[in-house]
Amino acid sequence: MAYFSKHYHNPGTEPGTLVAKSDLGRPVTIHLIDYTEDHLEEVRLANAADCREYLERESKTWIQVNGQADPETLRNLGDLFDLHDLALEDVLNTGQRPKLELYDDQLFIIAAMPFYNGDKLDIVQISLFIGKNYLICLCPLDEDPFEPVRKRMRLANNRRFVTRDIDYLLYALLDLVTDSGFPVLEQFGYQLEEMETDLLENPNQRTLARIHGLKRELLVLRRVLWPQRELLTGLMRTEDPLIHANTQVYFRDCHDHSVQIIELLESFREMATSMLDIYLSSISQRTNETMRVLTIIATIFIPLTFVAGVYGMNFQNPDSPWAMPELGWYFGYPMAWGVMIAIAAGLLWFFKRRGWM
């Protein structure tokens, strides 16, 4: 994941300007669900302009736009639903901070949905416009992540969607976005367990790289989940007429899930930091063990080197009273070895008794 993933216009560009990005990819797909207490209709639309006929009905409408939205699609939606230019600009320039914007008769919400794409953490921006009888959801993914909500709506015995206002649908989508953090944190938990095992058995440079990578991903995740909790707090306490009192209890539950995710996230960040400390301590301990062994070996060989150096001087003069008599002894060589072995054994016994080895 890149450190900076936000798309933006050139500095000085007029506010509300919609400029196409170079990496739009495949064309967008528009899935519309129109429902009342008596019927539910699902259609695939060729373009945003086809939504016009549904605006004249008394039903509730969910418009799901998947893929990288292009300026033309956003302009068509903006003209049909009178969406604010600045909000449309935020939709096009992804990487926005999760937030809640209140307009005259609309709510504009930006949420962040984390997920694992293989072994890589991705965070996508979910943009939502909420009006009296409609909800527009824009997701840059080609595959629709909100299919579980759609399946619940299709159930004949599920009356919550059809009997409640559009704010309940908003809750269902935000609940899915919020709860997507649990499987991501579960994956983080598995990685932490593996790294903990590596730290105890064989810490190396690969372990250090994994710890740094995990800390970085946790930091990026924290950067988007904290403002998302503020977003849910705002929905839970807002007095906007689009959010009804009987739905705020569901937003409180969603907020509670967000708090649990953040608490787990903070715990994992502390664990990753402690693992980095453990790694550094382990490496320091291994270095100390190596230095201790080398010091013991050097300490043992210092007196042995002294003895060998003394008897290597070869001052052998029979007429001098200061000559080395041991050089002429029959058992002089075995004696020198015996002295050196005794010194080494004595030092090993002394080190062991002091607990140095």
Tab-separated table of C-alpha atoms in Angstrom:
chain	number	residue	atom	x	y	z
A	1	MET	CA	0.000	0.000	0.000
A	2	ALA	CA	1.322	3.413	-0.970
A	3	TYR	CA	1.919	5.956	1.782
A	4	PHE	CA	-0.032	8.579	-0.226
A	5	SER	CA	-3.050	7.198	-2.097
A	6	LYS	CA	-5.269	10.258	-2.496
A	7	HIS	CA	-6.220	11.506	-5.964
A	8	TYR	CA	-6.380	15.261	-6.314
A	9	HIS	CA	-6.675	18.058	-8.871
A	10	ASN	CA	-3.834	20.368	-9.697
A	11	PRO	CA	-3.489	23.191	-7.153
A	12	GLY	CA	-5.557	26.192	-8.194
A	13	THR	CA	-8.278	24.167	-9.951
A	14	GLU	CA	-11.785	25.621	-9.563
A	15	PRO	CA	-13.801	23.915	-6.789
A	16	GLY	CA	-16.201	21.286	-8.051
A	17	THR	CA	-14.205	20.544	-11.193
A	18	LEU	CA	-14.614	16.977	-12.440
A	19	VAL	CA	-11.526	15.769	-14.289
A	20	ALA	CA	-11.212	12.200	-15.529
A	21	LYS	CA	-8.415	10.080	-14.142
A	22	SER	CA	-6.113	8.180	-16.451
A	23	ASP	CA	-6.735	4.804	-14.737
A	24	LEU	CA	-10.525	4.568	-14.955
A	25	GLY	CA	-10.413	0.922	-16.067
A	26	ARG	CA	-13.640	-0.811	-17.085
A	27	PRO	CA	-16.923	1.115	-17.532
A	28	VAL	CA	-19.144	1.528	-14.503
A	29	THR	CA	-22.128	-0.711	-13.843
A	30	ILE	CA	-25.364	0.638	-12.352
A	31	HIS	CA	-27.651	-1.648	-10.392
A	32	LEU	CA	-30.988	-0.159	-9.291
A	33	ILE	CA	-33.452	-1.543	-6.745
A	34	ASP	CA	-36.836	0.132	-6.481
A	35	TYR	CA	-39.052	-1.104	-3.664
A	36	THR	CA	-42.207	-0.466	-1.686
A	37	GLU	CA	-44.094	-2.558	0.852
A	38	ASP	CA	-45.758	-4.469	-2.005
A	39	HIS	CA	-43.048	-4.989	-4.613
A	40	LEU	CA	-39.308	-5.020	-5.270
A	41	GLU	CA	-37.862	-4.354	-8.711
A	42	GLU	CA	-34.237	-4.865	-9.762
A	43	VAL	CA	-32.827	-3.535	-13.011
A	44	ARG	CA	-29.449	-2.970	-14.637
A	45	LEU	CA	-29.161	0.498	-16.140
A	46	ALA	CA	-27.127	1.406	-19.192
A	47	ASN	CA	-26.390	4.905	-17.911
A	48	ALA	CA	-27.271	7.243	-15.065
A	49	ALA	CA	-29.896	9.093	-17.122
A	50	ASP	CA	-32.146	6.001	-16.997
A	51	CYS	CA	-32.788	6.709	-13.310
A	52	ARG	CA	-35.109	9.588	-14.215
A	53	GLU	CA	-38.331	7.583	-14.464
A	54	TYR	CA	-37.870	6.205	-10.931
A	55	LEU	CA	-37.693	9.685	-9.423
A	56	GLU	CA	-41.350	10.272	-10.225
A	57	ARG	CA	-42.518	7.292	-8.178
A	58	GLU	CA	-43.434	7.190	-4.494
A	59	SER	CA	-41.187	4.191	-3.939
A	60	LYS	CA	-37.725	4.035	-2.369
A	61	THR	CA	-34.773	3.651	-4.736
A	62	TRP	CA	-31.269	2.302	-4.194
A	63	ILE	CA	-28.825	3.112	-6.978
A	64	GLN	CA	-25.573	1.147	-6.763
A	65	VAL	CA	-22.728	2.374	-9.011
A	66	ASN	CA	-19.721	0.057	-9.172
A	67	GLY	CA	-16.367	0.786	-10.820
A	68	GLN	CA	-14.338	3.961	-11.184
A	69	ALA	CA	-16.975	6.614	-11.822
A	70	ASP	CA	-16.275	8.870	-14.783
A	71	PRO	CA	-17.128	12.609	-14.872
A	72	GLU	CA	-20.030	12.095	-17.277
A	73	THR	CA	-21.754	9.590	-14.977
A	74	LEU	CA	-21.267	11.887	-11.996
A	75	ARG	CA	-22.606	14.904	-13.893
A	76	ASN	CA	-25.711	12.942	-14.931
A	77	LEU	CA	-26.337	11.853	-11.354
A	78	GLY	CA	-25.662	15.394	-10.134
A	79	ASP	CA	-28.197	16.857	-12.565
A	80	LEU	CA	-30.884	14.275	-11.760
A	81	PHE	CA	-30.583	14.407	-7.973
A	82	ASP	CA	-29.227	17.941	-7.576
A	83	LEU	CA	-25.998	16.739	-5.974
A	84	HIS	CA	-23.499	19.309	-4.767
A	85	ASP	CA	-20.445	19.921	-6.986
A	86	LEU	CA	-18.013	19.660	-4.093
A	87	ALA	CA	-19.474	16.293	-3.096
A	88	LEU	CA	-19.107	15.001	-6.652
A	89	GLU	CA	-15.498	16.178	-6.653
A	90	ASP	CA	-14.884	14.195	-3.459
A	91	VAL	CA	-16.345	11.109	-5.117
A	92	LEU	CA	-14.019	11.413	-8.099
A	93	ASN	CA	-10.926	12.218	-6.010
A	94	THR	CA	-10.803	9.058	-3.922
A	95	GLY	CA	-8.794	8.717	-0.718
A	96	GLN	CA	-10.934	11.188	1.198
A	97	ARG	CA	-11.220	11.155	4.958
A	98	PRO	CA	-14.472	9.495	6.209
A	99	LYS	CA	-16.956	12.257	6.921
A	100	LEU	CA	-20.581	13.361	7.049
A	101	GLU	CA	-21.779	16.425	5.127
A	102	LEU	CA	-25.243	17.938	5.682
A	103	TYR	CA	-26.920	19.722	2.781
A	104	ASP	CA	-30.404	21.225	2.522
A	105	ASP	CA	-32.301	18.045	1.720
A	106	GLN	CA	-29.461	15.562	1.390
A	107	LEU	CA	-26.752	13.794	3.329
A	108	PHE	CA	-23.375	13.051	1.809
A	109	ILE	CA	-21.268	10.373	3.481
A	110	ILE	CA	-17.789	9.064	2.758
A	111	ALA	CA	-16.833	5.780	4.421
A	112	ALA	CA	-13.733	3.604	4.193
A	113	MET	CA	-13.999	-0.154	3.692
A	114	PRO	CA	-10.834	-2.208	4.384
A	115	PHE	CA	-10.292	-5.646	2.861
A	116	TYR	CA	-7.486	-7.998	1.942
A	117	ASN	CA	-6.719	-8.322	-1.757
A	118	GLY	CA	-4.688	-11.507	-1.620
A	119	ASP	CA	-2.012	-10.746	0.967
A	120	LYS	CA	-2.234	-6.980	0.485
A	121	LEU	CA	-4.369	-4.593	2.542
A	122	ASP	CA	-6.600	-2.298	0.471
A	123	ILE	CA	-8.952	0.457	1.599
A	124	VAL	CA	-11.662	1.660	-0.771
A	125	GLN	CA	-13.768	4.775	-0.495
A	126	ILE	CA	-17.538	4.270	-0.358
A	127	SER	CA	-19.515	7.410	-1.247
A	128	LEU	CA	-23.219	7.709	-0.364
A	129	PHE	CA	-25.871	10.305	-1.161
A	130	ILE	CA	-29.105	10.062	0.838
A	131	GLY	CA	-32.307	11.869	-0.021
A	132	LYS	CA	-35.898	11.511	1.069
A	133	ASN	CA	-36.650	8.412	-1.010
A	134	TYR	CA	-33.352	7.491	-2.611
A	135	LEU	CA	-29.847	6.348	-1.788
A	136	ILE	CA	-26.934	6.502	-4.215
A	137	CYS	CA	-23.918	4.371	-3.375
A	138	LEU	CA	-20.716	4.649	-5.390
A	139	CYS	CA	-18.039	1.990	-4.963
A	140	PRO	CA	-14.832	1.931	-7.065
A	141	LEU	CA	-14.659	-1.891	-7.006
A	142	ASP	CA	-15.797	-3.804	-10.068
A	143	GLU	CA	-17.442	-6.462	-7.917
A	144	ASP	CA	-20.323	-5.328	-5.736
A	145	PRO	CA	-19.482	-5.836	-2.025
A	146	PHE	CA	-23.095	-5.111	-0.999
A	147	GLU	CA	-24.651	-8.244	-2.481
A	148	PRO	CA	-25.367	-9.651	1.037
A	149	VAL	CA	-27.617	-6.627	1.709
A	150	ARG	CA	-29.359	-7.167	-1.600
A	151	LYS	CA	-30.005	-10.809	-0.723
A	152	ARG	CA	-31.619	-9.778	2.561
A	153	MET	CA	-33.879	-7.384	0.701
A	154	ARG	CA	-35.071	-10.167	-1.606
A	155	LEU	CA	-36.347	-12.277	1.285
A	156	ALA	CA	-40.127	-12.153	1.412
A	157	ASN	CA	-40.250	-12.370	5.211
A	158	ASN	CA	-37.723	-9.577	5.735
A	159	ARG	CA	-39.972	-6.549	6.263
A	160	ARG	CA	-37.423	-4.186	7.802
A	161	PHE	CA	-36.293	-2.681	4.521
A	162	VAL	CA	-39.693	-2.245	2.900
A	163	THR	CA	-41.489	-0.929	5.979
A	164	ARG	CA	-38.805	1.529	7.075
A	165	ASP	CA	-37.491	4.645	5.443
A	166	ILE	CA	-34.340	4.940	3.363
A	167	ASP	CA	-32.194	5.587	6.445
A	168	TYR	CA	-32.467	1.907	7.393
A	169	LEU	CA	-30.896	0.982	4.056
A	170	LEU	CA	-28.140	3.475	4.852
A	171	TYR	CA	-27.578	1.688	8.168
A	172	ALA	CA	-27.385	-1.712	6.440
A	173	LEU	CA	-24.702	-0.498	4.027
A	174	LEU	CA	-22.652	1.246	6.725
A	175	ASP	CA	-22.948	-1.794	8.968
A	176	LEU	CA	-21.423	-3.953	6.238
A	177	VAL	CA	-18.651	-1.398	5.679
A	178	THR	CA	-17.904	-1.215	9.410
A	179	ASP	CA	-17.971	-4.961	10.007
A	180	SER	CA	-15.553	-5.523	7.132
A	181	GLY	CA	-12.872	-4.464	9.612
A	182	PHE	CA	-13.328	-7.650	11.685
A	183	PRO	CA	-11.997	-10.143	9.088
A	184	VAL	CA	-9.138	-7.747	8.343
A	185	LEU	CA	-8.167	-7.631	12.023
A	186	GLU	CA	-8.539	-11.403	12.213
A	187	GLN	CA	-5.941	-11.661	9.453
A	188	PHE	CA	-3.707	-9.300	11.409
A	189	GLY	CA	-4.100	-11.592	14.425
A	190	TYR	CA	-2.891	-14.605	12.430
A	191	GLN	CA	0.136	-12.649	11.231
A	192	LEU	CA	0.977	-11.553	14.776
A	193	GLU	CA	0.858	-15.162	15.984
A	194	GLU	CA	3.213	-16.273	13.193
A	195	MET	CA	5.639	-13.441	13.897
A	196	GLU	CA	5.571	-14.189	17.614
A	197	THR	CA	6.620	-17.778	16.854
A	198	ASP	CA	9.412	-16.556	14.568
A	199	LEU	CA	10.639	-14.177	17.258
A	200	LEU	CA	10.911	-16.959	19.813
A	201	GLU	CA	12.493	-19.505	17.473
A	202	ASN	CA	14.642	-17.689	14.922
A	203	PRO	CA	14.440	-13.893	14.684
A	204	ASN	CA	16.036	-12.589	11.486
A	205	GLN	CA	15.862	-9.724	8.992
A	206	ARG	CA	12.746	-11.202	7.377
A	207	THR	CA	10.956	-11.089	10.724
A	208	LEU	CA	11.969	-7.457	11.171
A	209	ALA	CA	10.650	-6.571	7.690
A	210	ARG	CA	7.311	-8.272	8.456
A	211	ILE	CA	6.979	-6.368	11.747
A	212	HIS	CA	7.630	-3.038	10.032
A	213	GLY	CA	5.158	-3.894	7.261
A	214	LEU	CA	2.476	-4.833	9.773
A	215	LYS	CA	3.016	-1.659	11.815
A	216	ARG	CA	2.692	0.400	8.662
A	217	GLU	CA	-0.592	-1.277	7.637
A	218	LEU	CA	-2.005	-0.865	11.141
A	219	LEU	CA	-1.108	2.819	11.062
A	220	VAL	CA	-2.827	3.307	7.681
A	221	LEU	CA	-5.891	1.438	8.944
A	222	ARG	CA	-5.998	3.554	12.083
A	223	ARG	CA	-5.880	6.726	9.992
A	224	VAL	CA	-9.216	5.881	8.336
A	225	LEU	CA	-11.039	4.045	11.131
A	226	TRP	CA	-10.795	6.811	13.731
A	227	PRO	CA	-12.642	9.400	11.601
A	228	GLN	CA	-15.118	6.687	10.605
A	229	ARG	CA	-16.073	6.341	14.250
A	230	GLU	CA	-16.691	10.102	14.329
A	231	LEU	CA	-18.897	9.677	11.240
A	232	LEU	CA	-21.031	7.061	12.996
A	233	THR	CA	-21.187	9.233	16.103
A	234	GLY	CA	-22.557	12.060	13.967
A	235	LEU	CA	-25.238	9.825	12.444
A	236	MET	CA	-26.140	8.494	15.883
A	237	ARG	CA	-26.683	12.011	17.249
A	238	THR	CA	-27.832	13.972	14.230
A	239	GLU	CA	-31.194	15.732	14.242
A	240	ASP	CA	-31.495	15.741	10.461
A	241	PRO	CA	-35.021	14.764	9.308
A	242	LEU	CA	-33.561	12.085	7.017
A	243	ILE	CA	-32.371	10.099	10.054
A	244	HIS	CA	-35.305	8.952	12.169
A	245	ALA	CA	-35.238	8.219	15.883
A	246	ASN	CA	-36.210	4.556	15.433
A	247	THR	CA	-33.149	4.059	13.180
A	248	GLN	CA	-30.612	5.753	15.427
A	249	VAL	CA	-30.607	2.726	17.718
A	250	TYR	CA	-29.167	0.728	14.801
A	251	PHE	CA	-26.514	3.370	14.227
A	252	ARG	CA	-25.598	3.049	17.915
A	253	ASP	CA	-25.011	-0.654	17.355
A	254	CYS	CA	-22.884	0.146	14.311
A	255	HIS	CA	-20.932	2.673	16.380
A	256	ASP	CA	-20.358	0.023	19.035
A	257	HIS	CA	-18.843	-2.287	16.394
A	258	SER	CA	-16.593	0.539	15.290
A	259	VAL	CA	-15.372	1.060	18.864
A	260	GLN	CA	-14.619	-2.656	19.204
A	261	ILE	CA	-12.620	-2.615	15.961
A	262	ILE	CA	-10.588	0.399	17.072
A	263	GLU	CA	-9.856	-1.206	20.439
A	264	LEU	CA	-8.622	-4.354	18.697
A	265	LEU	CA	-6.608	-2.220	16.308
A	266	GLU	CA	-4.909	-0.362	19.157
A	267	SER	CA	-4.154	-3.655	20.907
A	268	PHE	CA	-2.551	-5.042	17.755
A	269	ARG	CA	-0.492	-1.876	17.330
A	270	GLU	CA	0.824	-2.234	20.885
A	271	MET	CA	1.602	-5.897	20.235
A	272	ALA	CA	3.486	-5.032	17.029
A	273	THR	CA	5.472	-2.379	18.885
A	274	SER	CA	6.308	-4.810	21.689
A	275	MET	CA	7.371	-7.377	19.086
A	276	LEU	CA	9.796	-4.870	17.644
A	277	ASP	CA	11.237	-4.373	21.145
A	278	ILE	CA	11.414	-8.140	21.610
A	279	TYR	CA	13.224	-8.492	18.286
A	280	LEU	CA	15.802	-5.890	19.252
A	281	SER	CA	16.225	-7.529	22.665
A	282	SER	CA	16.605	-10.959	21.059
A	283	ILE	CA	19.251	-9.726	18.653
A	284	SER	CA	21.057	-7.971	21.520
A	285	GLN	CA	20.834	-11.135	23.624
A	286	ARG	CA	22.229	-13.263	20.802
A	287	THR	CA	25.083	-10.781	20.360
A	288	ASN	CA	25.801	-10.855	24.091
A	289	GLU	CA	25.814	-14.661	24.093
A	290	THR	CA	28.275	-14.700	21.203
A	291	MET	CA	30.494	-12.123	22.868
A	292	ARG	CA	30.367	-14.068	26.147
A	293	VAL	CA	31.524	-17.279	24.469
A	294	LEU	CA	34.295	-15.451	22.613
A	295	THR	CA	35.386	-13.731	25.825
A	296	ILE	CA	35.568	-17.050	27.684
A	297	ILE	CA	37.635	-18.585	24.883
A	298	ALA	CA	39.962	-15.566	24.772
A	299	THR	CA	40.309	-15.555	28.560
A	300	ILE	CA	41.285	-19.222	28.580
A	301	PHE	CA	43.852	-18.831	25.818
A	302	ILE	CA	45.529	-15.702	27.233
A	303	PRO	CA	47.465	-17.575	29.989
A	304	LEU	CA	48.114	-20.458	27.606
A	305	THR	CA	49.601	-18.047	25.109
A	306	PHE	CA	51.738	-16.583	27.886
A	307	VAL	CA	53.098	-20.008	28.863
A	308	ALA	CA	53.783	-20.946	25.243
A	309	GLY	CA	55.483	-17.572	24.700
A	310	VAL	CA	57.753	-17.994	27.713
A	311	TYR	CA	58.937	-21.427	26.661
A	312	GLY	CA	59.248	-20.294	23.086
A	313	MET	CA	62.025	-17.829	23.897
A	314	ASN	CA	64.679	-20.655	23.799
A	315	PHE	CA	67.217	-19.059	26.191
A	316	GLN	CA	69.286	-22.225	26.663
A	317	ASN	CA	72.894	-21.485	27.771
A	318	PRO	CA	74.518	-24.099	30.044
A	319	ASP	CA	77.036	-21.589	31.390
A	320	SER	CA	74.401	-19.000	32.460
A	321	PRO	CA	72.740	-19.243	35.881
A	322	TRP	CA	69.632	-17.580	34.325
A	323	ALA	CA	69.103	-20.191	31.617
A	324	MET	CA	65.794	-22.069	31.447
A	325	PRO	CA	66.476	-25.471	33.009
A	326	GLU	CA	63.102	-26.810	31.849
A	327	LEU	CA	64.282	-26.776	28.262
A	328	GLY	CA	66.781	-29.503	29.078
A	329	TRP	CA	64.488	-31.649	31.228
A	330	TYR	CA	63.479	-35.055	29.927
A	331	PHE	CA	59.786	-34.416	30.759
A	332	GLY	CA	59.871	-30.645	30.099
A	333	TYR	CA	57.511	-30.746	27.102
A	334	PRO	CA	54.817	-32.864	28.832
A	335	MET	CA	55.177	-30.644	31.873
A	336	ALA	CA	54.407	-27.518	29.793
A	337	TRP	CA	51.321	-29.223	28.368
A	338	GLY	CA	50.233	-30.279	31.818
A	339	VAL	CA	50.572	-26.739	33.127
A	340	MET	CA	48.516	-25.320	30.238
A	341	ILE	CA	45.806	-27.991	30.591
A	342	ALA	CA	45.627	-27.367	34.313
A	343	ILE	CA	45.264	-23.623	33.771
A	344	ALA	CA	42.472	-24.126	31.182
A	345	ALA	CA	40.629	-26.603	33.434
A	346	GLY	CA	40.977	-24.302	36.409
A	347	LEU	CA	39.556	-21.348	34.472
A	348	LEU	CA	36.637	-23.420	33.165
A	349	TRP	CA	35.836	-24.569	36.709
A	350	PHE	CA	36.039	-20.992	37.986
A	351	PHE	CA	33.740	-19.651	35.211
A	352	LYS	CA	31.195	-22.402	35.797
A	353	ARG	CA	31.157	-21.845	39.543
A	354	ARG	CA	30.529	-18.127	39.029
A	355	GLY	CA	27.700	-18.899	36.592
A	356	TRP	CA	29.364	-17.247	33.613
A	357	MET	CA	28.879	-20.290	31.400
